[in-house]
Amino acid sequence: MKWFKKTFISVCRGTSGIKSMLLPILCVSILNGYAADRVRIKDQFTPLAENSVHLNGYLEDYIQNSIIHWNKGVVPYAALVEKFRTGRAFFAQGEMWGKAVRSGCMLYGYTQDPELKKILKATVADLLTTKRANGSISCSDISKQPDGPGGDLWERKYVLLGLDHYYMQVEKDPAVLQAMIDQADCLVAQIGPAPKTRIVDQGWSPNHIESSTVLEPVMRLYKLTGDQKYLDFARYIVEVEGGAKGYNIIEDAFNNKVPEQIGGVYPKAYEMMSLFEGLVEYYRVTGNERWKLAFMNLYRNIIATEITIIGNGGGDQPYHPAVMGEGWDNTALEQTNPNIKRMMETCTGVTWLKLCSQIVRLTGDPLAVDMIEKYAYNGLIGAMKPAGDGFSYVNLLNGVKTNPEGWGGMVGGVYVTCCNLNGPMGLAYLPFVAVMNSASGPVINLYNAGTATALTAKKHPVLLEVVTDYPVSGTVIVNVKPKASEKFTVRLRIPAWSKTTAVKVNGLPVNVVAGTYAEINRKWTRGDKIELSFDMRCRIIDAPHGSNRAGDNFQAVTRGPIVLARDESRDAGFDQPVTIKSKDGCVEGALGTNNQQPCRVLVDIPTDNGVIQMVDYASVNSWSGKRVCTWLPKVK
Ligand SMILES: [Zn+2]
């Protein structure tokens, strides 16, 4: 069968043979989805089929706002395609099309919105007309290829990803598969060991890390086609070059280096994680535990040293000011450092979310979902423009929270930045992560209200209805509705932050442990009900101690997955020192009435001096220059 598929692909790709209408259709029917026999490592959890999850309320408001005003709104698709005809205006600009289409395809998978499909279909057709004589879709003329300083490989990576997502989630169009194959074949022909151009000699950045991130779409294409040369190319990136010029990034992660010290002067957060997303795919296929150890070390070290209270990471101080806040910088420890001016790029947060989704799929580690939840409810939606048409570039915890300027520029009359393009991808991942499947039944990861159709142990559909106003309250009801009674396991993520969680099945209590999945294995019958009550007590978080001991003077307040903050637009004394009344780290905060600016969660917090109002970090609107105070100065 393997040989048959391979032969069929080479027939499909042949340029001299007859390109009848029939051949591509046959090819595609064989290649419908990734082939399981090319993957040695089985995931613990698998995503549900497209259109199986429907969220409503809280997170869904942001998702719909983005679909309407970004993906179906201002994205200048035609002008983005035009860059492949007339060339880029500045380095790497050809990344924009693939990023815009990638999030659109993910969101189409979620909504099946015909209007979105029409937009995506038209822009993909438009892009395919830009294919050059050598098969590449590139902003660089063939005579200039490969075009390192222009960002050619990084751009081709995003073309591949945009087309791959279209093929996997929107339409199995053989012309799209062929375009991916032609693009990759051109890449493989140009890049590699001498006499070809080395991949680490390609790129605009000091260590050229971005070029090697093409690993991810190359592995996705290998899984689609089974063509050995793509796996060989991936092996070249991973095992010969190691990801960057002068630095073996993968080896450094394997050796447990902290992220801030990986890649020399350029520990670029977003691109580094993007490389490791590809390494996860490479591990799935090769099964070599060395690669798993490398990305698991990186994942744990990012959590330990980089991720801030709102779930994103990276900063411009104290070690890497030249990386402009886009590099790892021991940010978990440095997050109250007053010298930080730029931190937590949205591209970094979204790529972190995506990497965490790979980790939970592969290993079933609930901490990866804790990380996703922390970023989703705080950093991600906290970076989004209220009008839904973009995202902040870098973000601050204290000061003006958002920053509309960023890498990018005007295209087709729209200000397009890397982060405007990546933010919607973060939103698109929320329904993808919310509910998954294990071999023994559904896995509930996120508790936003909605419905999901998962599979039982015997692969029968089971409808899950999640009824809640979470995270406003911590009460969640899950109605479990299998078609027929069956014994299977429902996994429920019990967040590490929920120190005491009450879970009942049909009124009977079940013991659960924070920071694990509760595994409820029983015969489920339509009408069974799970009730969860999470620990929503407000908690004081002491500032971490980085190089700047000013951290000793700050504390923050969280409530469930939400980080609370003071908002200048509600409170002129928003950044003044306070003494919060607390006992054993808990604060008697009460949900307050929102009588000023719109916000999602408002809590009255008792202090020695009365009460202060705090709102969810995401609701603070800094777009007009008003400031946020997340780390509250203490009265000395
Ligand atoms: Zn960005």
PDB file of N, CA, C and O in Angstrom, residues 27 66 73 107 116 129 140 144 148 313 320 342 426 429 478 493 545 623:
ATOM      1  N   CYS A  27      -5.929  10.510  -6.814  1.00  0.00           N
ATOM      2  CA  CYS A  27      -4.855  10.750  -5.845  1.00  0.00           C
ATOM      3  C   CYS A  27      -5.420  11.243  -4.537  1.00  0.00           C
ATOM      4  O   CYS A  27      -5.062  10.778  -3.463  1.00  0.00           O
ATOM      5  N   SER A  66     -13.443  38.586  15.698  1.00  0.00           N
ATOM      6  CA  SER A  66     -12.282  38.477  14.818  1.00  0.00           C
ATOM      7  C   SER A  66     -12.692  37.974  13.430  1.00  0.00           C
ATOM      8  O   SER A  66     -12.224  38.488  12.410  1.00  0.00           O
ATOM      9  N   GLY A  73     -13.334  40.603   7.262  1.00  0.00           N
ATOM     10  CA  GLY A  73     -13.435  42.067   7.294  1.00  0.00           C
ATOM     11  C   GLY A  73     -12.330  42.725   6.514  1.00  0.00           C
ATOM     12  O   GLY A  73     -12.350  42.736   5.282  1.00  0.00           O
ATOM     13  N   LEU A 107     -10.540  28.719  11.237  1.00  0.00           N
ATOM     14  CA  LEU A 107     -11.851  29.220  11.668  1.00  0.00           C
ATOM     15  C   LEU A 107     -12.964  28.661  10.786  1.00  0.00           C
ATOM     16  O   LEU A 107     -14.068  28.408  11.266  1.00  0.00           O
ATOM     17  N   LEU A 116     -17.022  32.681   4.409  1.00  0.00           N
ATOM     18  CA  LEU A 116     -15.580  32.603   4.654  1.00  0.00           C
ATOM     19  C   LEU A 116     -14.932  31.669   3.636  1.00  0.00           C
ATOM     20  O   LEU A 116     -13.855  31.955   3.102  1.00  0.00           O
ATOM     21  N   THR A 129      -2.079  31.417  -9.236  1.00  0.00           N
ATOM     22  CA  THR A 129      -1.690  32.016 -10.529  1.00  0.00           C
ATOM     23  C   THR A 129      -0.329  32.706 -10.446  1.00  0.00           C
ATOM     24  O   THR A 129       0.203  33.130 -11.462  1.00  0.00           O
ATOM     25  N   SER A 140      10.312  36.516  -4.412  1.00  0.00           N
ATOM     26  CA  SER A 140      11.594  36.754  -5.075  1.00  0.00           C
ATOM     27  C   SER A 140      11.585  36.140  -6.463  1.00  0.00           C
ATOM     28  O   SER A 140      11.189  34.981  -6.640  1.00  0.00           O
ATOM     29  N   LYS A 144      16.839  35.577  -8.196  1.00  0.00           N
ATOM     30  CA  LYS A 144      17.324  35.981  -6.862  1.00  0.00           C
ATOM     31  C   LYS A 144      17.149  34.873  -5.823  1.00  0.00           C
ATOM     32  O   LYS A 144      17.490  35.050  -4.664  1.00  0.00           O
ATOM     33  N   GLY A 148      17.947  35.039   0.847  1.00  0.00           N
ATOM     34  CA  GLY A 148      18.074  35.063   2.302  1.00  0.00           C
ATOM     35  C   GLY A 148      17.652  36.357   2.955  1.00  0.00           C
ATOM     36  O   GLY A 148      16.711  36.381   3.766  1.00  0.00           O
ATOM     37  N   GLY A 313       5.252  35.462  27.098  1.00  0.00           N
ATOM     38  CA  GLY A 313       6.621  35.589  27.576  1.00  0.00           C
ATOM     39  C   GLY A 313       7.508  36.405  26.660  1.00  0.00           C
ATOM     40  O   GLY A 313       7.089  36.842  25.591  1.00  0.00           O
ATOM     41  N   HIS A 320      18.591  41.007  26.609  1.00  0.00           N
ATOM     42  CA  HIS A 320      18.580  41.067  25.144  1.00  0.00           C
ATOM     43  C   HIS A 320      17.807  42.280  24.613  1.00  0.00           C
ATOM     44  O   HIS A 320      16.837  42.125  23.874  1.00  0.00           O
ATOM     45  N   ARG A 342       9.178  46.740  26.405  1.00  0.00           N
ATOM     46  CA  ARG A 342       8.454  45.925  25.428  1.00  0.00           C
ATOM     47  C   ARG A 342       8.541  44.471  25.876  1.00  0.00           C
ATOM     48  O   ARG A 342       9.620  43.969  26.203  1.00  0.00           O
ATOM     49  N   GLY A 426      -4.571  32.380  17.263  1.00  0.00           N
ATOM     50  CA  GLY A 426      -4.728  32.009  18.670  1.00  0.00           C
ATOM     51  C   GLY A 426      -6.190  31.763  19.000  1.00  0.00           C
ATOM     52  O   GLY A 426      -6.544  30.767  19.643  1.00  0.00           O
ATOM     53  N   TYR A 429      -7.548  28.517  17.702  1.00  0.00           N
ATOM     54  CA  TYR A 429      -7.124  27.327  18.430  1.00  0.00           C
ATOM     55  C   TYR A 429      -7.995  27.030  19.650  1.00  0.00           C
ATOM     56  O   TYR A 429      -7.928  25.923  20.191  1.00  0.00           O
ATOM     57  N   VAL A 478     -21.918  19.823  32.958  1.00  0.00           N
ATOM     58  CA  VAL A 478     -21.693  19.120  31.686  1.00  0.00           C
ATOM     59  C   VAL A 478     -22.755  18.040  31.563  1.00  0.00           C
ATOM     60  O   VAL A 478     -22.801  17.104  32.375  1.00  0.00           O
ATOM     61  N   ARG A 493     -10.298  18.270  32.905  1.00  0.00           N
ATOM     62  CA  ARG A 493      -9.084  18.925  33.406  1.00  0.00           C
ATOM     63  C   ARG A 493      -9.409  19.661  34.693  1.00  0.00           C
ATOM     64  O   ARG A 493     -10.327  20.494  34.730  1.00  0.00           O
ATOM     65  N   HIS A 545      11.156  37.124  41.900  1.00  0.00           N
ATOM     66  CA  HIS A 545      12.380  37.887  42.134  1.00  0.00           C
ATOM     67  C   HIS A 545      13.348  37.705  40.984  1.00  0.00           C
ATOM     68  O   HIS A 545      14.004  36.692  40.868  1.00  0.00           O
ATOM     69  N   TRP A 623      -6.165  51.342  24.417  1.00  0.00           N
ATOM     70  CA  TRP A 623      -5.974  51.804  23.029  1.00  0.00           C
ATOM     71  C   TRP A 623      -5.986  53.314  22.918  1.00  0.00           C
ATOM     72  O   TRP A 623      -5.479  53.877  21.948  1.00  0.00           O
TER      73      TRP A 623
END
